[in-house]
Tab-separated table of C-alpha atoms in Angstrom:
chain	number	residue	atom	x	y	z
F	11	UNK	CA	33.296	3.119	4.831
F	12	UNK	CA	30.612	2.594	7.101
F	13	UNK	CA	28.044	4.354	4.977
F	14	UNK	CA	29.030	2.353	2.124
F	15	UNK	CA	28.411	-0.811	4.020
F	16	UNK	CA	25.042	0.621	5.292
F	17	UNK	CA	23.941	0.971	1.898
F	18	UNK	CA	25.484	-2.020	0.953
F	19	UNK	CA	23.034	-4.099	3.181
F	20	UNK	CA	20.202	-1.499	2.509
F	21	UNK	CA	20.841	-3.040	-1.299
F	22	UNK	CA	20.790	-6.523	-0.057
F	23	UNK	CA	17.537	-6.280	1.457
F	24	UNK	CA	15.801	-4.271	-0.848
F	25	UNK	CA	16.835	-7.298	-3.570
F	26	UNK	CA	15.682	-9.779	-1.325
F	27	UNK	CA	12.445	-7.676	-0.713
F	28	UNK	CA	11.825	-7.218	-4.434
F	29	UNK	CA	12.369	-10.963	-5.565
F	30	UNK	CA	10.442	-11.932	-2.809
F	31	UNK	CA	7.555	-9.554	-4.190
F	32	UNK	CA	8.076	-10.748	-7.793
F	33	UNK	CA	7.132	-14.596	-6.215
F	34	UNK	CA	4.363	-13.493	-4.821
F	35	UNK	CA	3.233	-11.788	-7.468
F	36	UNK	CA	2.867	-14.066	-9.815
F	37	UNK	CA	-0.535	-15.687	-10.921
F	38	UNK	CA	-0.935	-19.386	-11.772
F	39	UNK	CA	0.380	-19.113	-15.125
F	40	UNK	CA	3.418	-17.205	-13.558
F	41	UNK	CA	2.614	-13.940	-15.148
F	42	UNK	CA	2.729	-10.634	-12.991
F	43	UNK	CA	-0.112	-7.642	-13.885
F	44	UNK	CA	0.841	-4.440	-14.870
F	45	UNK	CA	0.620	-2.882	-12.023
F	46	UNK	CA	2.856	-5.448	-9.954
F	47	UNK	CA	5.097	-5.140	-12.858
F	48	UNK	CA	5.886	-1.616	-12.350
F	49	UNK	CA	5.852	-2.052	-8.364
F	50	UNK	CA	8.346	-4.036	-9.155
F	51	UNK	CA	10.724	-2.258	-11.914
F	52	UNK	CA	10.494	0.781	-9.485
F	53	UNK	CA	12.214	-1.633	-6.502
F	54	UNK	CA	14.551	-2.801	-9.288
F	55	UNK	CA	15.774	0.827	-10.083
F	56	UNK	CA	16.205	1.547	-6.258
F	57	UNK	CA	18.605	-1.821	-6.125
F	58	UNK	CA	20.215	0.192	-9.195
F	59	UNK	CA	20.347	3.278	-7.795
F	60	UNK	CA	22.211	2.493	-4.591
F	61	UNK	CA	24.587	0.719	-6.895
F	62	UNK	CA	25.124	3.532	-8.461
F	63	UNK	CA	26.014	5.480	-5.279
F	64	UNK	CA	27.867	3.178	-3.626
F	65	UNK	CA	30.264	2.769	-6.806
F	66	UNK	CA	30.330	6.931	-6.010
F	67	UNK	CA	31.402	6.370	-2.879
F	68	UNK	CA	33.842	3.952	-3.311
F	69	UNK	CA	35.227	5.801	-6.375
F	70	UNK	CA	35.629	9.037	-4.084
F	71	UNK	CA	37.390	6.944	-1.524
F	72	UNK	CA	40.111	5.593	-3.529
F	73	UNK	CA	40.976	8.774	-4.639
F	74	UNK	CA	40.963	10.134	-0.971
F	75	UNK	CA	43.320	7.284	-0.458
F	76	UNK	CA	45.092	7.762	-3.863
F	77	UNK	CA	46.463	11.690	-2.913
């Protein structure tokens, strides 16, 4: 459980990190270049990713609890 909740704030703050980057990002007609636009999709698939494991996780931990 702890590692879930670990990863669960690692997720938080990697959101906060990337929306934070997307404002600052932006040009004065709020478009983002290329190249700020992939920094950015790769934070966004991180925030996925450790979705992804920490549904794993918590999956694999009912069914400890479940037997």
């Amino acid at each position: 459980m702890d590692t879930i909740l670990a990863l669960r704030e690692k997720r938080k703050n990697l959101w906060d990190a990337a929306k934070a980057f997307l404002d600052t990002a932006r040009d004065e007609n709020g478009m983002v270049s290329a190249e700020d636009a992939a920094r950015y999709d790769k934070m966004e698939a991180d925030v996925v990713n450790l979705g992804k494991e920490i549904d794993r996780l918590e999956k694999a931990e009912k069914e400890l609890d479940s037997q």
